[in-house]
Amino acid sequence: MPSRSVVVSSQLLRLARDLRTALDQAFAPTGLTSQQAGLLIHVHTGVTSPKAAGELLGSDSAGMTRMVDRLVAKGLLERTPDTEDRRAIALRLTPPGRELVQTLPAIFERVATRLTAGFDADHLLDELGRMVTNLSTEPSD
């Protein structure tokens, strides 16, 4: 029989998968995935570096390139020269992208409200923060 810790880990993995599915279903009417919506929101809030956006979204450079390509093809995002580094590009919302991004946070909020219904948010945040801290520190064997 697996330990309680293993069962908790398994449930967290299932939750992550189910949350991604719920978000992708909620964003489907916009023609976006949840990752694409997250990228548009990050660009809207000033994260213009594909590398920085990839770190925030947990995506590698190849994944970011594909995601940016798709959003450029949809006319929502464009690549522009980075004003501070000639070797780099910056991401910028197009006018349709700026219009669409206004609707995206409410979709994330609806799914998050569903997810956390019945929980004490402060307690939940504390517990999740402890889990993140636990994984970011070296185990003492």
mmCIF file with all atom_site columns, C-alpha atoms in Angstrom:
data_model
loop_
_atom_site.group_PDB
_atom_site.id
_atom_site.type_symbol
_atom_site.label_atom_id
_atom_site.label_alt_id
_atom_site.label_comp_id
_atom_site.label_asym_id
_atom_site.label_entity_id
_atom_site.label_seq_id
_atom_site.pdbx_PDB_ins_code
_atom_site.Cartn_x
_atom_site.Cartn_y
_atom_site.Cartn_z
_atom_site.occupancy
_atom_site.B_iso_or_equiv
_atom_site.pdbx_formal_charge
_atom_site.auth_seq_id
_atom_site.auth_comp_id
_atom_site.auth_asym_id
_atom_site.auth_atom_id
_atom_site.pdbx_PDB_model_num
ATOM 1   C CA . MET A 1 1   ? 0.000   0.000  0.000   1.00 0.00 ? 1   MET A CA 1
ATOM 2   C CA . PRO A 1 2   ? 1.472   3.389  -0.991  1.00 0.00 ? 2   PRO A CA 1
ATOM 3   C CA . SER A 1 3   ? 2.248   5.911  1.713   1.00 0.00 ? 3   SER A CA 1
ATOM 4   C CA . ARG A 1 4   ? -0.023  8.928  2.259   1.00 0.00 ? 4   ARG A CA 1
ATOM 5   C CA . SER A 1 5   ? 2.699   11.130 0.753   1.00 0.00 ? 5   SER A CA 1
ATOM 6   C CA . VAL A 1 6   ? 2.696   9.069  -2.445  1.00 0.00 ? 6   VAL A CA 1
ATOM 7   C CA . VAL A 1 7   ? -1.113  9.258  -2.606  1.00 0.00 ? 7   VAL A CA 1
ATOM 8   C CA . VAL A 1 8   ? -0.972  13.047 -2.118  1.00 0.00 ? 8   VAL A CA 1
ATOM 9   C CA . SER A 1 9   ? 1.638   13.354 -4.887  1.00 0.00 ? 9   SER A CA 1
ATOM 10  C CA . SER A 1 10  ? -0.497  11.228 -7.183  1.00 0.00 ? 10  SER A CA 1
ATOM 11  C CA . GLN A 1 11  ? -3.559  13.362 -6.478  1.00 0.00 ? 11  GLN A CA 1
ATOM 12  C CA . LEU A 1 12  ? -1.582  16.558 -7.156  1.00 0.00 ? 12  LEU A CA 1
ATOM 13  C CA . LEU A 1 13  ? -0.470  15.178 -10.521 1.00 0.00 ? 13  LEU A CA 1
ATOM 14  C CA . ARG A 1 14  ? -4.064  14.279 -11.360 1.00 0.00 ? 14  ARG A CA 1
ATOM 15  C CA . LEU A 1 15  ? -5.210  17.730 -10.229 1.00 0.00 ? 15  LEU A CA 1
ATOM 16  C CA . ALA A 1 16  ? -2.619  19.417 -12.469 1.00 0.00 ? 16  ALA A CA 1
ATOM 17  C CA . ARG A 1 17  ? -3.816  17.373 -15.447 1.00 0.00 ? 17  ARG A CA 1
ATOM 18  C CA . ASP A 1 18  ? -7.496  18.012 -14.681 1.00 0.00 ? 18  ASP A CA 1
ATOM 19  C CA . LEU A 1 19  ? -6.879  21.731 -14.148 1.00 0.00 ? 19  LEU A CA 1
ATOM 20  C CA . ARG A 1 20  ? -5.111  22.019 -17.505 1.00 0.00 ? 20  ARG A CA 1
ATOM 21  C CA . THR A 1 21  ? -8.046  20.207 -19.154 1.00 0.00 ? 21  THR A CA 1
ATOM 22  C CA . ALA A 1 22  ? -10.612 22.490 -17.465 1.00 0.00 ? 22  ALA A CA 1
ATOM 23  C CA . LEU A 1 23  ? -8.671  25.598 -18.479 1.00 0.00 ? 23  LEU A CA 1
ATOM 24  C CA . ASP A 1 24  ? -8.245  24.427 -22.066 1.00 0.00 ? 24  ASP A CA 1
ATOM 25  C CA . GLN A 1 25  ? -11.977 23.694 -22.285 1.00 0.00 ? 25  GLN A CA 1
ATOM 26  C CA . ALA A 1 26  ? -12.784 27.136 -20.872 1.00 0.00 ? 26  ALA A CA 1
ATOM 27  C CA . PHE A 1 27  ? -10.481 28.837 -23.387 1.00 0.00 ? 27  PHE A CA 1
ATOM 28  C CA . ALA A 1 28  ? -11.633 26.753 -26.379 1.00 0.00 ? 28  ALA A CA 1
ATOM 29  C CA . PRO A 1 29  ? -14.266 29.329 -27.478 1.00 0.00 ? 29  PRO A CA 1
ATOM 30  C CA . THR A 1 30  ? -11.472 31.920 -27.800 1.00 0.00 ? 30  THR A CA 1
ATOM 31  C CA . GLY A 1 31  ? -9.453  29.641 -30.072 1.00 0.00 ? 31  GLY A CA 1
ATOM 32  C CA . LEU A 1 32  ? -6.625  29.559 -27.519 1.00 0.00 ? 32  LEU A CA 1
ATOM 33  C CA . THR A 1 33  ? -5.082  27.031 -25.205 1.00 0.00 ? 33  THR A CA 1
ATOM 34  C CA . SER A 1 34  ? -4.525  28.014 -21.583 1.00 0.00 ? 34  SER A CA 1
ATOM 35  C CA . GLN A 1 35  ? -0.785  28.295 -22.295 1.00 0.00 ? 35  GLN A CA 1
ATOM 36  C CA . GLN A 1 36  ? -1.415  30.662 -25.190 1.00 0.00 ? 36  GLN A CA 1
ATOM 37  C CA . ALA A 1 37  ? -3.794  32.742 -23.059 1.00 0.00 ? 37  ALA A CA 1
ATOM 38  C CA . GLY A 1 38  ? -1.154  32.888 -20.322 1.00 0.00 ? 38  GLY A CA 1
ATOM 39  C CA . LEU A 1 39  ? 1.450   34.085 -22.809 1.00 0.00 ? 39  LEU A CA 1
ATOM 40  C CA . LEU A 1 40  ? -0.832  36.842 -24.096 1.00 0.00 ? 40  LEU A CA 1
ATOM 41  C CA . ILE A 1 41  ? -1.506  38.012 -20.536 1.00 0.00 ? 41  ILE A CA 1
ATOM 42  C CA . HIS A 1 42  ? 2.215   38.026 -19.700 1.00 0.00 ? 42  HIS A CA 1
ATOM 43  C CA . VAL A 1 43  ? 2.990   40.083 -22.811 1.00 0.00 ? 43  VAL A CA 1
ATOM 44  C CA . HIS A 1 44  ? 0.147   42.452 -21.902 1.00 0.00 ? 44  HIS A CA 1
ATOM 45  C CA . THR A 1 45  ? 1.677   42.960 -18.434 1.00 0.00 ? 45  THR A CA 1
ATOM 46  C CA . GLY A 1 46  ? 5.121   43.743 -19.860 1.00 0.00 ? 46  GLY A CA 1
ATOM 47  C CA . VAL A 1 47  ? 6.914   40.413 -20.240 1.00 0.00 ? 47  VAL A CA 1
ATOM 48  C CA . THR A 1 48  ? 8.171   40.824 -23.796 1.00 0.00 ? 48  THR A CA 1
ATOM 49  C CA . SER A 1 49  ? 11.095  38.387 -23.787 1.00 0.00 ? 49  SER A CA 1
ATOM 50  C CA . PRO A 1 50  ? 10.202  34.923 -25.098 1.00 0.00 ? 50  PRO A CA 1
ATOM 51  C CA . LYS A 1 51  ? 12.780  33.439 -22.708 1.00 0.00 ? 51  LYS A CA 1
ATOM 52  C CA . ALA A 1 52  ? 11.291  35.186 -19.657 1.00 0.00 ? 52  ALA A CA 1
ATOM 53  C CA . ALA A 1 53  ? 7.765   34.238 -20.725 1.00 0.00 ? 53  ALA A CA 1
ATOM 54  C CA . GLY A 1 54  ? 8.855   30.632 -21.213 1.00 0.00 ? 54  GLY A CA 1
ATOM 55  C CA . GLU A 1 55  ? 10.258  30.513 -17.689 1.00 0.00 ? 55  GLU A CA 1
ATOM 56  C CA . LEU A 1 56  ? 6.977   31.854 -16.277 1.00 0.00 ? 56  LEU A CA 1
ATOM 57  C CA . LEU A 1 57  ? 4.949   29.346 -18.289 1.00 0.00 ? 57  LEU A CA 1
ATOM 58  C CA . GLY A 1 58  ? 7.263   26.383 -17.715 1.00 0.00 ? 58  GLY A CA 1
ATOM 59  C CA . SER A 1 59  ? 7.999   26.033 -21.423 1.00 0.00 ? 59  SER A CA 1
ATOM 60  C CA . ASP A 1 60  ? 11.340  25.380 -23.094 1.00 0.00 ? 60  ASP A CA 1
ATOM 61  C CA . SER A 1 61  ? 12.605  27.502 -25.992 1.00 0.00 ? 61  SER A CA 1
ATOM 62  C CA . ALA A 1 62  ? 11.327  25.117 -28.670 1.00 0.00 ? 62  ALA A CA 1
ATOM 63  C CA . GLY A 1 63  ? 7.863   25.082 -27.087 1.00 0.00 ? 63  GLY A CA 1
ATOM 64  C CA . MET A 1 64  ? 7.859   28.872 -26.828 1.00 0.00 ? 64  MET A CA 1
ATOM 65  C CA . THR A 1 65  ? 8.872   29.225 -30.465 1.00 0.00 ? 65  THR A CA 1
ATOM 66  C CA . ARG A 1 66  ? 5.952   27.011 -31.536 1.00 0.00 ? 66  ARG A CA 1
ATOM 67  C CA . MET A 1 67  ? 3.522   28.881 -29.279 1.00 0.00 ? 67  MET A CA 1
ATOM 68  C CA . VAL A 1 68  ? 4.675   32.292 -30.536 1.00 0.00 ? 68  VAL A CA 1
ATOM 69  C CA . ASP A 1 69  ? 4.471   31.038 -34.138 1.00 0.00 ? 69  ASP A CA 1
ATOM 70  C CA . ARG A 1 70  ? 0.848   29.974 -33.581 1.00 0.00 ? 70  ARG A CA 1
ATOM 71  C CA . LEU A 1 71  ? -0.125  33.282 -31.987 1.00 0.00 ? 71  LEU A CA 1
ATOM 72  C CA . VAL A 1 72  ? 1.611   35.236 -34.761 1.00 0.00 ? 72  VAL A CA 1
ATOM 73  C CA . ALA A 1 73  ? -0.276  33.135 -37.336 1.00 0.00 ? 73  ALA A CA 1
ATOM 74  C CA . LYS A 1 74  ? -3.548  33.953 -35.519 1.00 0.00 ? 74  LYS A CA 1
ATOM 75  C CA . GLY A 1 75  ? -2.702  37.654 -35.778 1.00 0.00 ? 75  GLY A CA 1
ATOM 76  C CA . LEU A 1 76  ? -2.635  38.152 -31.992 1.00 0.00 ? 76  LEU A CA 1
ATOM 77  C CA . LEU A 1 77  ? 1.085   38.621 -31.427 1.00 0.00 ? 77  LEU A CA 1
ATOM 78  C CA . GLU A 1 78  ? 4.037   39.968 -33.350 1.00 0.00 ? 78  GLU A CA 1
ATOM 79  C CA . ARG A 1 79  ? 7.780   39.753 -33.049 1.00 0.00 ? 79  ARG A CA 1
ATOM 80  C CA . THR A 1 80  ? 9.641   43.053 -32.986 1.00 0.00 ? 80  THR A CA 1
ATOM 81  C CA . PRO A 1 81  ? 13.330  43.872 -32.586 1.00 0.00 ? 81  PRO A CA 1
ATOM 82  C CA . ASP A 1 82  ? 14.346  44.208 -28.941 1.00 0.00 ? 82  ASP A CA 1
ATOM 83  C CA . THR A 1 83  ? 15.344  47.822 -28.362 1.00 0.00 ? 83  THR A CA 1
ATOM 84  C CA . GLU A 1 84  ? 17.951  46.843 -25.756 1.00 0.00 ? 84  GLU A CA 1
ATOM 85  C CA . ASP A 1 85  ? 19.516  43.802 -27.460 1.00 0.00 ? 85  ASP A CA 1
ATOM 86  C CA . ARG A 1 86  ? 19.822  43.762 -31.245 1.00 0.00 ? 86  ARG A CA 1
ATOM 87  C CA . ARG A 1 87  ? 20.256  39.984 -31.208 1.00 0.00 ? 87  ARG A CA 1
ATOM 88  C CA . ALA A 1 88  ? 16.930  39.413 -29.455 1.00 0.00 ? 88  ALA A CA 1
ATOM 89  C CA . ILE A 1 89  ? 13.286  39.859 -30.295 1.00 0.00 ? 89  ILE A CA 1
ATOM 90  C CA . ALA A 1 90  ? 10.471  41.264 -28.217 1.00 0.00 ? 90  ALA A CA 1
ATOM 91  C CA . LEU A 1 91  ? 6.862   40.124 -28.259 1.00 0.00 ? 91  LEU A CA 1
ATOM 92  C CA . ARG A 1 92  ? 4.067   42.639 -28.757 1.00 0.00 ? 92  ARG A CA 1
ATOM 93  C CA . LEU A 1 93  ? 0.302   42.284 -28.893 1.00 0.00 ? 93  LEU A CA 1
ATOM 94  C CA . THR A 1 94  ? -1.417  43.259 -32.112 1.00 0.00 ? 94  THR A CA 1
ATOM 95  C CA . PRO A 1 95  ? -4.651  45.291 -31.913 1.00 0.00 ? 95  PRO A CA 1
ATOM 96  C CA . PRO A 1 96  ? -6.777  42.090 -32.047 1.00 0.00 ? 96  PRO A CA 1
ATOM 97  C CA . GLY A 1 97  ? -4.493  40.598 -29.382 1.00 0.00 ? 97  GLY A CA 1
ATOM 98  C CA . ARG A 1 98  ? -4.957  43.649 -27.146 1.00 0.00 ? 98  ARG A CA 1
ATOM 99  C CA . GLU A 1 99  ? -8.722  43.351 -27.541 1.00 0.00 ? 99  GLU A CA 1
ATOM 100 C CA . LEU A 1 100 ? -8.797  39.609 -26.807 1.00 0.00 ? 100 LEU A CA 1
ATOM 101 C CA . VAL A 1 101 ? -6.450  39.808 -23.807 1.00 0.00 ? 101 VAL A CA 1
ATOM 102 C CA . GLN A 1 102 ? -9.018  41.926 -21.955 1.00 0.00 ? 102 GLN A CA 1
ATOM 103 C CA . THR A 1 103 ? -11.353 38.904 -21.771 1.00 0.00 ? 103 THR A CA 1
ATOM 104 C CA . LEU A 1 104 ? -8.806  36.306 -20.661 1.00 0.00 ? 104 LEU A CA 1
ATOM 105 C CA . PRO A 1 105 ? -8.303  36.985 -16.919 1.00 0.00 ? 105 PRO A CA 1
ATOM 106 C CA . ALA A 1 106 ? -12.027 36.472 -16.271 1.00 0.00 ? 106 ALA A CA 1
ATOM 107 C CA . ILE A 1 107 ? -11.796 32.980 -17.781 1.00 0.00 ? 107 ILE A CA 1
ATOM 108 C CA . PHE A 1 108 ? -8.877  32.070 -15.532 1.00 0.00 ? 108 PHE A CA 1
ATOM 109 C CA . GLU A 1 109 ? -10.835 33.506 -12.581 1.00 0.00 ? 109 GLU A CA 1
ATOM 110 C CA . ARG A 1 110 ? -13.941 31.399 -13.324 1.00 0.00 ? 110 ARG A CA 1
ATOM 111 C CA . VAL A 1 111 ? -11.932 28.178 -13.408 1.00 0.00 ? 111 VAL A CA 1
ATOM 112 C CA . ALA A 1 112 ? -9.955  29.148 -10.293 1.00 0.00 ? 112 ALA A CA 1
ATOM 113 C CA . THR A 1 113 ? -13.173 29.908 -8.413  1.00 0.00 ? 113 THR A CA 1
ATOM 114 C CA . ARG A 1 114 ? -14.534 26.487 -9.360  1.00 0.00 ? 114 ARG A CA 1
ATOM 115 C CA . LEU A 1 115 ? -11.289 24.815 -8.332  1.00 0.00 ? 115 LEU A CA 1
ATOM 116 C CA . THR A 1 116 ? -11.099 26.416 -4.886  1.00 0.00 ? 116 THR A CA 1
ATOM 117 C CA . ALA A 1 117 ? -14.789 26.341 -3.948  1.00 0.00 ? 117 ALA A CA 1
ATOM 118 C CA . GLY A 1 118 ? -15.208 25.310 -0.316  1.00 0.00 ? 118 GLY A CA 1
ATOM 119 C CA . PHE A 1 119 ? -11.580 25.918 0.654   1.00 0.00 ? 119 PHE A CA 1
ATOM 120 C CA . ASP A 1 120 ? -10.076 28.503 2.956   1.00 0.00 ? 120 ASP A CA 1
ATOM 121 C CA . ALA A 1 121 ? -7.874  30.268 0.390   1.00 0.00 ? 121 ALA A CA 1
ATOM 122 C CA . ASP A 1 122 ? -5.318  31.532 2.926   1.00 0.00 ? 122 ASP A CA 1
ATOM 123 C CA . HIS A 1 123 ? -4.841  28.062 4.426   1.00 0.00 ? 123 HIS A CA 1
ATOM 124 C CA . LEU A 1 124 ? -4.638  26.479 0.970   1.00 0.00 ? 124 LEU A CA 1
ATOM 125 C CA . LEU A 1 125 ? -2.029  29.018 -0.156  1.00 0.00 ? 125 LEU A CA 1
ATOM 126 C CA . ASP A 1 126 ? 0.026   28.349 2.981   1.00 0.00 ? 126 ASP A CA 1
ATOM 127 C CA . GLU A 1 127 ? -0.032  24.592 2.419   1.00 0.00 ? 127 GLU A CA 1
ATOM 128 C CA . LEU A 1 128 ? 0.805   24.847 -1.283  1.00 0.00 ? 128 LEU A CA 1
ATOM 129 C CA . GLY A 1 129 ? 3.596   27.302 -0.489  1.00 0.00 ? 129 GLY A CA 1
ATOM 130 C CA . ARG A 1 130 ? 5.050   24.821 1.983   1.00 0.00 ? 130 ARG A CA 1
ATOM 131 C CA . MET A 1 131 ? 5.011   22.134 -0.714  1.00 0.00 ? 131 MET A CA 1
ATOM 132 C CA . VAL A 1 132 ? 6.847   24.417 -3.133  1.00 0.00 ? 132 VAL A CA 1
ATOM 133 C CA . THR A 1 133 ? 9.401   25.249 -0.436  1.00 0.00 ? 133 THR A CA 1
ATOM 134 C CA . ASN A 1 134 ? 9.825   21.566 0.406   1.00 0.00 ? 134 ASN A CA 1
ATOM 135 C CA . LEU A 1 135 ? 10.739  20.768 -3.190  1.00 0.00 ? 135 LEU A CA 1
ATOM 136 C CA . SER A 1 136 ? 13.040  23.765 -3.567  1.00 0.00 ? 136 SER A CA 1
ATOM 137 C CA . THR A 1 137 ? 15.239  22.798 -0.625  1.00 0.00 ? 137 THR A CA 1
ATOM 138 C CA . GLU A 1 138 ? 17.713  19.956 -0.580  1.00 0.00 ? 138 GLU A CA 1
ATOM 139 C CA . PRO A 1 139 ? 16.616  16.945 1.442   1.00 0.00 ? 139 PRO A CA 1
ATOM 140 C CA . SER A 1 140 ? 18.666  16.274 4.558   1.00 0.00 ? 140 SER A CA 1
ATOM 141 C CA . ASP A 1 141 ? 19.382  12.545 4.425   1.00 0.00 ? 141 ASP A CA 1
#
